[in-house]
Coordinates of C-alpha atoms in Angstrom, one line a residue:
M206 CA -6.9 105.1 -55.4
R207 CA -5.8 108.0 -57.6
T208 CA -2.8 109.7 -57.6
T209 CA -0.6 111.6 -60.2
V210 CA 2.4 109.3 -60.4
G211 CA 2.3 105.6 -59.7
I212 CA 5.5 104.1 -58.9
I213 CA 5.9 100.4 -58.9
G214 CA 8.8 99.1 -56.8
G215 CA 10.0 100.3 -53.4
G216 CA 13.8 99.9 -54.0
P217 CA 16.3 102.6 -54.3
A218 CA 14.8 103.9 -57.5
G219 CA 11.1 104.2 -56.6
L220 CA 11.9 105.5 -53.2
L221 CA 14.3 108.1 -54.5
L222 CA 12.0 109.2 -57.4
A223 CA 9.0 109.3 -54.6
R224 CA 11.1 111.7 -52.6
L225 CA 12.3 113.9 -55.3
L226 CA 8.6 114.2 -56.6
H227 CA 7.4 114.8 -53.0
R228 CA 9.9 117.7 -52.6
A229 CA 8.7 119.2 -56.1
G230 CA 5.2 119.2 -55.0
V231 CA 4.1 116.2 -57.2
D232 CA 2.1 113.5 -55.4
C233 CA 2.7 110.0 -55.8
V234 CA 2.0 106.4 -54.5
V235 CA 4.6 103.7 -54.2
L236 CA 3.7 99.9 -54.4
E237 CA 6.1 97.4 -53.0
S238 CA 5.5 93.8 -53.4
R239 CA 7.7 92.8 -50.6
T240 CA 7.8 93.3 -46.7
R241 CA 9.4 96.3 -45.2
H242 CA 11.6 94.0 -43.4
Y243 CA 12.8 92.3 -46.8
V244 CA 13.3 95.5 -48.4
E245 CA 15.4 96.9 -45.7
H246 CA 17.8 93.7 -45.6
R247 CA 18.5 92.4 -49.2
Q248 CA 22.1 93.2 -49.9
R249 CA 22.9 95.1 -53.0
A250 CA 25.6 97.7 -54.1
G251 CA 27.5 100.1 -52.1
M252 CA 29.6 102.4 -54.1
L253 CA 28.2 105.9 -54.9
E254 CA 29.5 108.1 -57.6
Q255 CA 29.7 111.8 -56.8
G256 CA 26.4 112.5 -58.8
T257 CA 24.5 110.1 -56.8
V258 CA 25.9 111.4 -53.5
D259 CA 24.8 115.0 -54.8
T260 CA 21.4 113.7 -55.8
L261 CA 20.7 112.0 -52.3
R262 CA 21.7 115.5 -50.5
E263 CA 19.2 117.1 -53.1
A264 CA 16.5 114.7 -51.9
G265 CA 17.3 115.5 -48.1
A266 CA 18.4 111.9 -47.7
A267 CA 22.2 112.3 -47.0
D268 CA 22.3 113.0 -43.0
R269 CA 23.8 109.4 -42.2
L270 CA 25.5 109.4 -45.6
R271 CA 27.4 112.3 -44.4
A272 CA 28.1 111.1 -41.1
E273 CA 29.2 107.3 -42.0
G274 CA 29.8 107.2 -45.8
M275 CA 33.5 106.4 -46.4
V276 CA 34.9 108.6 -49.2
H277 CA 37.4 106.7 -51.5
R278 CA 40.0 108.3 -53.6
G279 CA 40.6 105.5 -55.9
I280 CA 40.9 101.9 -56.5
E281 CA 43.7 99.3 -56.6
L282 CA 44.5 96.9 -59.3
R283 CA 46.1 93.7 -58.7
F284 CA 47.5 91.4 -61.3
E285 CA 50.9 89.4 -61.9
R286 CA 51.4 89.5 -58.0
E287 CA 51.7 93.5 -58.3
R288 CA 49.3 96.5 -57.0
H289 CA 48.8 99.5 -59.0
H290 CA 46.7 102.5 -57.3
I291 CA 44.6 104.6 -59.5
D292 CA 44.2 108.0 -58.0
F293 CA 40.9 109.2 -58.8
P294 CA 41.2 113.1 -57.7
A295 CA 44.4 113.5 -59.6
L296 CA 42.8 112.2 -62.8
T297 CA 39.6 113.6 -62.7
G298 CA 39.9 117.1 -61.2
G299 CA 39.0 116.0 -57.7
R300 CA 36.2 113.6 -58.1
T301 CA 35.8 110.8 -55.5
V302 CA 33.4 107.8 -54.8
T303 CA 31.7 106.9 -51.5
I304 CA 31.0 103.7 -49.9
Y305 CA 27.6 103.6 -48.4
A306 CA 25.6 100.4 -48.6
Q307 CA 22.3 100.4 -50.5
T308 CA 20.7 98.8 -47.7
E309 CA 21.3 101.9 -45.8
I310 CA 20.1 104.3 -48.6
V311 CA 16.7 102.4 -48.7
R312 CA 16.3 102.7 -44.8
D313 CA 16.9 106.3 -44.9
L314 CA 14.3 106.9 -47.7
I315 CA 11.7 104.7 -46.1
A316 CA 12.1 106.5 -42.8
L317 CA 11.7 109.9 -44.6
Q318 CA 8.9 108.4 -46.7
L319 CA 6.9 107.0 -43.7
A320 CA 7.6 110.3 -41.6
D321 CA 6.3 112.9 -44.2
G322 CA 6.1 111.6 -47.7
P323 CA 3.3 110.3 -50.0
P324 CA 1.8 106.6 -49.4
L325 CA 4.1 103.7 -49.2
L326 CA 2.2 100.4 -49.6
F327 CA 4.3 97.3 -48.8
E328 CA 3.0 93.9 -49.7
A329 CA 1.2 95.4 -52.7
R330 CA 2.1 93.3 -55.6
A331 CA 1.6 94.9 -59.1
L332 CA -0.2 92.5 -61.4
T333 CA -0.5 94.7 -64.6
V334 CA -0.1 97.9 -66.0
E335 CA -3.2 98.8 -68.3
G336 CA -3.7 101.7 -70.7
A337 CA -0.3 103.0 -70.7
E338 CA -1.2 104.6 -74.3
S339 CA -4.2 106.5 -72.7
E340 CA -4.0 109.5 -70.4
R341 CA -5.2 107.5 -67.6
P342 CA -3.2 104.5 -67.0
V343 CA -4.2 102.1 -64.3
V344 CA -2.0 99.6 -62.1
R345 CA -3.7 96.6 -60.9
Y346 CA -2.2 95.3 -57.9
L347 CA -2.9 92.7 -55.1
R348 CA -2.8 93.5 -51.2
E349 CA -4.2 91.6 -48.4
G350 CA -5.7 89.3 -50.5
R351 CA -7.9 91.7 -52.6
E352 CA -7.2 93.0 -56.0
E353 CA -7.2 97.0 -56.1
T354 CA -6.5 99.5 -58.6
L355 CA -4.3 102.9 -58.8
A356 CA -5.4 105.2 -61.3
C357 CA -2.4 107.6 -62.4
D358 CA -1.4 110.3 -64.9
W359 CA 1.8 108.6 -65.1
V360 CA 3.1 105.0 -64.3
V361 CA 6.7 104.4 -63.4
G362 CA 8.2 101.1 -63.2
C363 CA 11.1 100.8 -60.9
D364 CA 10.3 97.0 -60.0
G365 CA 13.6 95.5 -61.2
F366 CA 14.4 92.9 -64.1
H367 CA 11.6 90.5 -63.2
G368 CA 8.8 93.1 -62.5
V369 CA 5.7 93.7 -64.5
S370 CA 6.3 97.1 -66.0
R371 CA 8.3 96.0 -68.7
D372 CA 6.1 93.4 -69.8
A373 CA 3.6 96.4 -70.3
V374 CA 5.7 97.6 -73.4
P375 CA 4.2 95.9 -76.5
A376 CA 6.5 93.7 -78.0
A377 CA 6.2 95.4 -81.6
V378 CA 7.9 98.3 -80.0
S379 CA 10.4 96.7 -77.7
R380 CA 14.0 96.0 -78.4
A381 CA 16.1 94.2 -76.1
Y382 CA 19.9 93.9 -76.0
A383 CA 21.6 91.2 -73.7
H384 CA 24.7 89.7 -73.1
D385 CA 25.4 86.7 -70.5
H386 CA 28.9 86.2 -69.2
P387 CA 29.9 82.8 -68.7
Y388 CA 30.9 83.0 -65.0
A389 CA 29.2 84.3 -61.9
W390 CA 30.1 85.9 -58.5
L391 CA 30.3 84.3 -55.3
G392 CA 29.6 87.1 -52.7
I393 CA 30.3 87.1 -49.1
L394 CA 29.6 89.4 -46.0
A395 CA 32.2 89.0 -43.2
E396 CA 32.3 90.5 -39.7
V397 CA 35.9 91.7 -40.1
P398 CA 37.6 95.0 -40.8
P399 CA 38.5 95.4 -44.3
S400 CA 42.3 94.5 -45.3
C401 CA 42.4 97.5 -47.5
E402 CA 41.7 101.4 -47.5
E403 CA 40.1 101.1 -51.0
L404 CA 38.6 98.6 -53.2
V405 CA 41.0 96.0 -54.6
Y406 CA 40.2 94.5 -58.0
A407 CA 42.5 91.4 -58.5
R408 CA 42.8 89.7 -61.9
G409 CA 44.7 86.2 -62.2
E410 CA 44.8 82.9 -63.8
R411 CA 42.8 81.3 -60.9
G412 CA 39.8 83.8 -61.5
F413 CA 38.9 87.5 -60.5
A414 CA 38.3 88.9 -56.8
L415 CA 37.2 91.9 -55.5
H416 CA 37.6 93.3 -51.9
S417 CA 35.1 95.8 -50.9
M418 CA 33.6 96.7 -47.6
R419 CA 30.3 97.9 -46.2
S420 CA 31.5 99.8 -43.0
P421 CA 34.8 100.0 -41.0
S422 CA 34.0 96.6 -39.5
V423 CA 32.2 94.8 -42.3
S424 CA 34.0 93.6 -45.2
R425 CA 32.1 92.4 -48.4
L426 CA 34.2 90.2 -50.9
Y427 CA 33.6 88.4 -54.4
L428 CA 35.0 85.4 -56.0
Q429 CA 34.5 84.6 -59.6
V430 CA 32.9 81.2 -60.0
P431 CA 31.4 79.1 -62.8
V432 CA 27.8 79.9 -63.5
G433 CA 25.3 77.7 -61.4
T434 CA 27.6 77.6 -58.4
D435 CA 25.7 76.7 -55.2
P436 CA 27.2 78.5 -52.2
R437 CA 26.8 75.6 -50.0
D438 CA 29.8 74.0 -52.0
W439 CA 31.9 76.6 -50.7
P440 CA 32.6 76.4 -47.0
D441 CA 34.1 79.4 -45.2
D442 CA 37.6 77.7 -45.2
R443 CA 37.7 77.2 -48.7
I444 CA 36.4 80.6 -49.4
W445 CA 39.3 82.4 -47.3
E446 CA 41.9 80.2 -49.1
E447 CA 40.8 81.0 -52.5
L448 CA 40.5 84.8 -51.6
S449 CA 44.0 84.8 -50.1
A450 CA 45.5 82.9 -52.9
R451 CA 43.7 85.5 -55.6
F452 CA 44.8 88.6 -53.8
A453 CA 48.4 87.4 -53.1
I454 CA 51.1 90.1 -54.3
D455 CA 54.8 90.4 -53.6
A456 CA 54.5 92.6 -50.6
D457 CA 53.7 92.7 -47.0
W458 CA 50.0 92.4 -47.1
T459 CA 47.5 89.9 -45.5
L460 CA 43.9 89.2 -45.8
E461 CA 42.3 89.3 -42.7
R462 CA 39.8 86.5 -41.9
G463 CA 36.5 86.6 -39.9
P464 CA 33.0 85.2 -39.6
I465 CA 31.3 84.9 -42.8
T466 CA 27.6 85.9 -42.3
A467 CA 26.1 85.8 -45.8
K468 CA 27.0 84.1 -49.0
S469 CA 25.1 84.7 -52.4
V470 CA 25.8 84.0 -56.0
T471 CA 25.1 86.8 -58.4
P472 CA 25.0 86.1 -62.4
M473 CA 26.7 88.5 -64.7
R474 CA 24.4 89.9 -67.4
S475 CA 24.3 93.0 -69.4
Y476 CA 21.0 93.8 -70.5
V477 CA 19.3 97.3 -72.3
H478 CA 15.5 97.5 -73.1
E479 CA 14.8 100.3 -75.6
P480 CA 13.1 102.5 -75.4
M481 CA 12.5 103.4 -71.3
R482 CA 9.0 105.1 -72.3
H483 CA 5.9 103.8 -73.7
G484 CA 3.2 106.3 -73.7
R485 CA 2.4 106.9 -70.0
L486 CA 4.5 104.3 -68.9
L487 CA 8.2 105.2 -68.0
L488 CA 10.8 102.6 -66.9
A489 CA 13.9 103.2 -64.4
G490 CA 16.6 101.5 -63.0
D491 CA 16.8 97.5 -63.5
A492 CA 13.4 97.4 -65.1
A493 CA 15.2 98.9 -68.0
H494 CA 18.8 98.0 -67.8
I495 CA 21.2 95.6 -65.9
V496 CA 25.1 95.7 -65.9
P497 CA 27.5 93.1 -64.3
P498 CA 28.4 94.5 -61.0
T499 CA 32.4 94.9 -62.0
G500 CA 31.9 98.5 -62.8
A501 CA 29.6 99.5 -59.9
K502 CA 27.1 101.1 -62.2
G503 CA 23.7 99.6 -61.3
L504 CA 22.3 101.7 -58.4
N505 CA 24.2 104.9 -59.9
L506 CA 22.4 104.5 -63.1
A507 CA 19.1 104.0 -61.4
V508 CA 19.7 107.2 -59.5
S509 CA 20.6 109.1 -62.8
D510 CA 17.0 107.7 -64.3
V511 CA 15.2 109.0 -61.4
R512 CA 17.0 112.3 -61.1
V513 CA 16.1 113.0 -65.0
L514 CA 12.6 111.6 -64.6
S515 CA 11.9 113.7 -61.6
R516 CA 12.6 116.9 -63.1
A517 CA 10.8 115.9 -66.4
L518 CA 7.7 115.1 -64.3
A519 CA 8.0 118.0 -62.2
A520 CA 8.3 120.5 -65.3
W521 CA 5.3 118.5 -66.5
R522 CA 3.4 119.3 -63.6
S523 CA 4.1 123.1 -63.5
T524 CA 3.8 123.7 -67.2
G525 CA 1.8 120.9 -68.8
G526 CA 4.4 120.5 -71.3
T527 CA 5.9 117.2 -72.0
Q528 CA 9.2 118.1 -73.8
L529 CA 11.5 116.7 -71.1
I530 CA 9.3 113.5 -70.8
D531 CA 9.4 113.1 -74.5
R532 CA 13.4 113.2 -74.3
Y533 CA 13.7 111.0 -71.2
S534 CA 14.4 107.6 -73.1
E535 CA 16.9 109.3 -75.3
V536 CA 19.1 111.2 -72.5
C537 CA 19.2 108.2 -70.1
L538 CA 19.9 105.7 -72.8
A539 CA 23.1 107.8 -73.8
R540 CA 24.4 107.3 -70.4
V541 CA 23.2 103.8 -70.0
W542 CA 25.0 102.7 -72.9
Q543 CA 28.1 104.3 -72.0
A544 CA 28.1 102.6 -68.6
T545 CA 27.0 99.4 -70.1
R546 CA 30.3 99.5 -72.3
F547 CA 32.3 100.6 -69.2
S548 CA 31.1 97.6 -67.3
Y549 CA 31.6 95.1 -70.2
D550 CA 35.2 96.2 -70.8
M551 CA 36.0 96.1 -67.0
T552 CA 34.3 92.5 -66.8
K553 CA 36.1 91.2 -69.8
M554 CA 39.4 92.6 -68.7
L555 CA 39.5 91.2 -65.1
H556 CA 38.0 87.9 -65.5
A557 CA 39.5 84.6 -66.5
Q558 CA 37.6 83.5 -69.6
P559 CA 36.6 79.9 -69.6
D560 CA 37.0 79.5 -73.3
G561 CA 40.0 81.9 -73.5
D562 CA 43.4 81.1 -74.4
A563 CA 47.1 82.1 -74.0
F564 CA 46.2 85.1 -76.5
D565 CA 43.2 86.3 -74.6
Q566 CA 45.3 86.2 -71.2
R567 CA 47.8 88.4 -73.0
M568 CA 45.3 90.9 -74.2
Q569 CA 44.1 91.2 -70.7
L570 CA 47.6 92.0 -69.3
A571 CA 48.3 94.3 -72.4
R572 CA 45.1 96.4 -71.3
L573 CA 46.0 96.5 -67.6
R574 CA 49.6 97.4 -68.3
R575 CA 48.3 100.3 -70.6
I576 CA 46.0 101.7 -67.8
T577 CA 48.7 101.5 -64.9
A578 CA 51.6 103.0 -67.6
S579 CA 49.5 105.8 -69.0
R580 CA 47.8 108.6 -67.5
H581 CA 45.7 109.1 -70.4
A582 CA 44.2 105.6 -70.0
A583 CA 44.0 105.7 -66.1
A584 CA 42.2 108.9 -66.9
E585 CA 39.6 107.3 -68.9
L586 CA 39.1 104.5 -66.3
A587 CA 38.7 107.0 -63.4
A588 CA 36.3 109.3 -65.2
N589 CA 34.0 106.2 -66.2
Y590 CA 34.4 104.9 -62.6
T591 CA 33.7 108.0 -60.7
G592 CA 30.6 108.6 -63.2
L593 CA 30.3 110.5 -66.1
P594 CA 28.3 113.9 -66.2
L595 CA 24.7 113.5 -65.0
P596 CA 22.5 114.7 -67.8
E597 CA 20.7 118.0 -67.0

């Protein structure tokens, strides 16, 4: 098979890139190793920056988002049994965020792709990327028990942290920066209306907790737990009791409980790979960078990457020039590192540190007090949370 852009990975990054390229008149093929059912049901992020919402609209993939997305005007910080509201529009000149589950974005993009977009091949597992330094790179993949090839002008790796794309960048030119946090998140989905109107970030001596949501009837909640935690060690009653304790405040507020339908444990890691381009291979999303979910930046960074990349590839297609592609890695990494810094700071500020002491706890509280008492500090948090300006 032959195409202009071969995209490895049918998650939100790969699907959105395919949609943007299709609308720009650039042909492409998407290879996804999993089944359609698996891709459409894996639980991931749900908080969208304004720039992400704008990009989905540009792609023609925002009809359900407009109808069902929940616009949030801030977040709530809880510590020392107090609650503090961070007003995003007041601090950022009107910016907000939107809650719309990644699973729904993927379903929207798959439906568009299958209806009128370029080829999307499920259960097509990429094996290797060959010839990245040539003008005709090739992706070898396995489908229906047969090894096949996809010849391209460009290959884009959107296949996540454990995919094969990044392995095609020679070790001699690769630079990896990583930090593993000494705790994880136990995440649950519960069939119960959210107990809050906006996301609640709670810091306490028992550990961190986050109250989020997926819809007006489905809550998404998280608990800080030790690395290596088995979800089976946390029965439902224990989860609700611990969540209630960590969200507790000296005010009239109750955490509503309901049936828990899913449990999972997420490690907390920061990782950045440089560069994001090698020859005719370009990396996007989790294939190039991972952030802890505290700052809700993973999906939004992936969208930023493919937005920049789609415009660069469209410019190459129309002019033959590679000026924008040549700057892709540099432009994206500037935003990636800022998001990595913000996510790291939020994580360190809100989580109980296993090896921390009373001094560390006081530093966390001092930082939180600064944010809740200073408009300047709160505005810095709000600007990063709602999303720094997207590169043009």
